[in-house]
Amino acid sequence: MLIQLEKIEKIYEIGTVKVPALRGVDLLLGKNEYVAIMGPSGSGKSTLMNILGCLDTPSGGTYTLNDINVSEMDDDQLAEIRNREIGFVFQTFNLLPRATALHNVELPLIYNGTSAVQRRKQALEALDQVGLADRVHHKPNELSGGQRQRVAIARALVNRPSILLADEPTGNLDSRTGDEIMEIIEDLHEQGHTIILVTHEEYIAEHSNRIIRLRDGLIERDEAVHK
Amino acid sequence: MRILIYMWEGVRIAFDALKAYKMRSILTTLGIIIGVTTVITIVALIQGLNQAFSREISAIGTDTLYIQKFPWIMNDNDWFKYRNRKNITLEESERVRQLSTLSLAVAPSIATRRTAKFQDKSVESVIIFGTNADYMITSNAVPEYGRFMSENDVHENRPVCVIGWEVAQKLFDQADPLGKRINIGGRKFRVIGVLEKKGSMFGFNQDIIGIIPIGAFQSAFGAQRRSVEVEVKIKSPELIEEAEYELTGIMRRIRKLTPEKENDFAINKQSMLLDTYNKLTSTLWAVAIGVGAISLLVGGIGIMNIMLVSVTERTHEIGIRMAIGARGRDILVQFLIEAVVLSLSGGLIGVLVGFLATWVVNLATEWVTVISPTNVLLSFGFAGAVGIFFGYYPARKAAALNPIEALRYE
Ligand SMILES: Nc1ncnc2c1ncn2[C@@H]1O[C@H](COP(=O)(O)OP(=O)(O)OP(=O)(O)O)[C@@H](O)[C@H]1O
Ligand SMILES: [Mg+2]
């Protein structure tokens, strides 16, 4: 199994108040799956994605990624997992504003010590894959929303990660641009990538093979999509 | 390899930030600029002084001792004590010369100022030395042409003189002075030699002098009641301590001092001047170090302050970097580099302004300044160290951020 979640809990503490965001999530996920996570606002989707992406650590339960127990790792090890195994696409793009598209995409390779020549080659390939070969020297404020999200996808891909996580990747885009992004994601799935996607839109979730519905920090339903 | 790659990223980020916030960066590094400028300038002044001083003092050899009534360095109060000492006599000088085994040459000398005349030309305030033939060795008084006084000249009190380069120039112009009789303080002396040009030492022009046999000096200028100075050239500089010891013993024996009596003479040497000089310049050093340290401290706090601002401003960016795999220490190194780039830029500007300041001093005053590479490198090094020291706390703060919270920060 690629991903194995057992009784994952996440409790936020605000002062003395405890907010349970996840209340025991069990999940098995294989290679090259394409999963959509849905659920009402506040149901814990982003919290789950952050834990899957090793950005955040669960309050309880175990998370096994590629047969490695991630829940016991320290900060540096988690950083390396994020760098090697995970590609994260955010709703708000999260690009470095002063860096060019190329530099943004090269960034993960900088932190794993890839040489400059190799870095440039891989980054250009990734940008080409999302159809931005002609925008490599543009800065984020010189790009449209859709183009920014494509830079972010290229950055997520560039290190050839095991999973691609996308938290409402089309949330800040109009529907036509959103469709373009979904096409790219679908292509990536066809090329063998494993994809987990959070969305509020049924028609977007329908692109996936499996829909997991969360409610109040628990999996309410987990069903395959029939096309 | 990996560290080099993200260090380079750190340098790149640092220069981006410098470019984006030019004014802020310059203001931040002001303390460092002032500190480095001060240190560069003061140290250049001190080293200029050192150079000038060692050039001047080189005329007093490290292998020469001076037996005199007064020590060179004394307090105002001591003067009265030394004043009552017996004068050092020509006879005592002669005894020292006979008894000393470590000396190469022993020359008694007395001096006075007199006007020198030849025909219608004259030079005022010529320093006239009465001494013996050894003076050529003890004072390195080498004739450029003609000869120095011989033992016989001195012994028989012949009215001969060796004159300084400038005296010869002024009295004779192009003509040959050798064999001419000049008038010194009302007496006639035959010129037998002209000394090499020597320049001046401690404001005393060594080329406006005349040297005559000490006996002739005493009978001409009636200086029997003055103390002579005994110049002793030692066989080699390493023997100076031993020679000082020997001369002290000889003088005490000549003067029949019982063991409980203090020396009633002084043995002077170059290192006494050096010591005093070093004490003087140490004050300057203290100023340089004090001002430099305070400015660097203020500069360091400025850097810490601006780096804390920078960490806060870039919290979101730190979150992004962490999300794609930057470890805490990668972020730490990045911010340290930024602090060092900032402080080194201040250092660079400081060095340039320091060069400018010393240049202005050179133009405006007689003061010689010397900027040594060590001085520049040291100032630079300090600036860099300040960057690391004061940048560490903000950098560690950045490194300790939680990725998800940093990402959420707007
Ligand atoms: N940093 C936090 N501190 C405290 N509570 C939090 C924090 N992040 C999330 N929560 C709480 O945890 C619960 C789940 O939040 P989460 O962001 O995972 O929801 P979501 O399903 O992504 O919602 P949305 O669809 O609006 O993005 C919510 O009740 C939220 O208020
Ligand atoms: Mg969310």
XYZ file of C-alpha atoms in Angstrom, chain B residues 153-358:
206
model
C 93.336 65.927 15.521
C 91.442 65.308 18.748
C 94.481 64.674 20.887
C 96.193 67.865 19.834
C 93.023 69.938 19.824
C 93.605 70.982 16.208
C 91.212 73.650 14.941
C 89.571 71.431 12.328
C 85.919 70.754 11.607
C 83.647 68.369 9.742
C 80.494 70.132 8.565
C 76.980 68.984 7.746
C 75.774 68.791 4.166
C 73.516 71.809 4.367
C 76.161 73.998 6.046
C 78.546 73.205 3.187
C 75.795 73.965 0.681
C 74.979 77.330 2.225
C 78.517 78.523 2.880
C 80.209 77.264 -0.259
C 77.477 76.628 -2.809
C 79.345 74.905 -5.688
C 82.854 75.666 -4.401
C 85.062 73.088 -2.666
C 84.953 73.609 1.122
C 87.912 71.332 1.900
C 90.872 73.189 3.371
C 88.911 76.455 3.754
C 88.907 78.227 7.086
C 85.468 79.004 8.406
C 84.501 81.058 11.418
C 82.492 79.238 14.086
C 81.401 81.371 17.022
C 84.364 83.694 16.553
C 87.064 81.026 16.092
C 88.638 79.750 12.896
C 88.349 76.087 11.946
C 89.680 74.358 8.851
C 87.115 72.228 7.010
C 88.419 68.667 6.608
C 85.209 66.844 5.643
C 81.579 67.207 4.622
C 78.988 64.745 5.921
C 76.424 62.851 3.883
C 72.926 64.294 3.705
C 70.904 62.841 6.610
C 67.565 64.658 6.827
C 65.929 65.512 10.085
C 65.049 63.551 13.204
C 62.382 64.658 15.705
C 62.453 68.111 14.114
C 66.220 68.486 14.403
C 67.980 69.071 11.104
C 70.960 66.726 11.094
C 72.511 68.515 8.148
C 73.051 71.852 9.905
C 75.843 70.689 12.196
C 79.550 71.039 12.705
C 81.889 68.619 14.489
C 85.121 69.723 16.175
C 87.610 68.131 18.632
C 86.176 68.185 22.149
C 89.258 69.898 23.634
C 89.012 72.664 21.060
C 85.324 72.951 21.876
C 86.025 73.388 25.575
C 88.670 76.038 25.110
C 86.677 77.868 22.420
C 83.264 77.840 24.043
C 84.226 77.432 27.689
C 82.040 74.503 28.400
C 84.140 72.878 31.127
C 81.268 73.076 33.572
C 78.787 71.243 31.329
C 78.095 67.545 31.521
C 79.223 65.495 28.528
C 77.141 62.799 26.941
C 78.951 59.532 26.332
C 77.817 57.659 23.237
C 78.720 53.976 23.314
C 78.385 51.764 20.270
C 78.110 48.084 21.213
C 79.750 45.275 19.239
C 76.333 43.860 18.336
C 72.702 44.688 19.237
C 72.217 41.386 21.109
C 74.842 42.486 23.638
C 72.923 45.607 24.625
C 71.711 44.287 27.987
C 75.116 42.918 28.909
C 76.768 46.156 27.822
C 74.339 48.207 29.873
C 75.245 46.060 32.852
C 78.945 46.419 32.169
C 78.761 50.199 31.717
C 76.766 50.580 34.908
C 79.456 48.642 36.754
C 82.252 50.704 35.231
C 80.558 54.022 36.038
C 79.863 52.954 39.600
C 83.488 51.882 40.001
C 84.800 55.168 38.558
C 82.552 57.113 40.869
C 83.308 54.865 43.822
C 79.652 54.281 44.630
C 79.102 52.002 47.599
C 76.510 49.241 47.037
C 73.748 51.000 48.946
C 74.036 54.101 46.750
C 71.808 54.599 43.732
C 73.254 55.215 40.286
C 74.015 58.914 39.860
C 73.969 58.758 36.066
C 71.579 57.481 33.425
C 72.135 54.932 30.676
C 69.750 55.743 27.836
C 68.795 53.609 24.861
C 66.399 53.539 21.935
C 63.925 51.127 23.536
C 63.109 53.756 26.200
C 61.709 56.000 23.472
C 59.906 53.070 21.889
C 58.239 52.177 25.173
C 57.042 55.732 25.693
C 55.848 55.939 22.109
C 53.930 52.699 22.491
C 52.249 54.044 25.602
C 51.162 57.109 23.656
C 49.756 55.196 20.717
C 47.996 52.736 22.984
C 45.606 55.585 23.809
C 44.854 55.937 20.119
C 44.378 52.203 19.866
C 41.944 52.332 22.756
C 39.921 55.013 20.964
C 39.876 52.979 17.757
C 38.830 49.834 19.566
C 36.279 51.648 21.726
C 34.548 53.547 18.942
C 34.795 50.539 16.634
C 33.317 48.165 19.191
C 30.447 50.461 20.133
C 29.554 51.185 16.509
C 29.707 47.510 15.631
C 27.482 46.723 18.605
C 24.965 49.341 17.528
C 25.290 48.095 13.948
C 24.752 44.537 15.101
C 21.591 45.460 16.950
C 20.408 47.274 13.815
C 20.972 44.129 11.806
C 19.202 41.979 14.349
C 16.265 44.365 14.289
C 15.944 44.441 10.522
C 16.377 40.672 10.290
C 13.545 40.171 12.772
C 11.391 42.402 10.573
C 12.512 40.463 7.543
C 11.610 37.126 9.146
C 8.139 38.412 10.007
C 7.609 39.876 6.558
C 8.664 36.671 4.912
C 6.906 34.215 7.184
C 4.654 33.123 4.357
C 7.636 32.648 2.058
C 9.364 30.571 4.753
C 6.200 28.458 4.904
C 6.341 27.884 1.152
C 9.994 26.885 1.293
C 9.358 24.506 4.172
C 6.328 22.995 2.416
C 8.486 21.979 -0.528
C 11.188 20.467 1.630
C 13.453 23.104 3.169
C 14.641 21.935 6.573
C 14.951 24.239 9.553
C 18.699 24.481 9.134
C 18.340 25.380 5.443
C 16.218 28.351 6.485
C 18.703 29.166 9.251
C 21.604 29.237 6.814
C 19.558 31.345 4.396
C 18.852 34.052 6.967
C 22.384 33.948 8.359
C 23.715 34.546 4.875
C 21.346 37.446 4.453
C 22.581 38.977 7.716
C 26.203 38.465 6.712
C 25.651 39.917 3.238
C 24.056 42.920 4.896
C 26.872 43.404 7.397
C 29.591 42.795 4.807
C 28.004 45.374 2.503
C 28.194 47.778 5.423
C 31.802 46.695 5.901
C 32.560 47.322 2.241
C 31.061 50.796 2.323
C 32.939 51.417 5.587
C 36.242 50.409 3.992
C 35.598 52.698 1.018
C 34.654 55.642 3.240
C 37.710 54.849 5.391
C 39.940 55.051 2.317
C 38.301 58.349 1.437
C 38.756 59.717 4.960
C 42.446 58.829 5.126
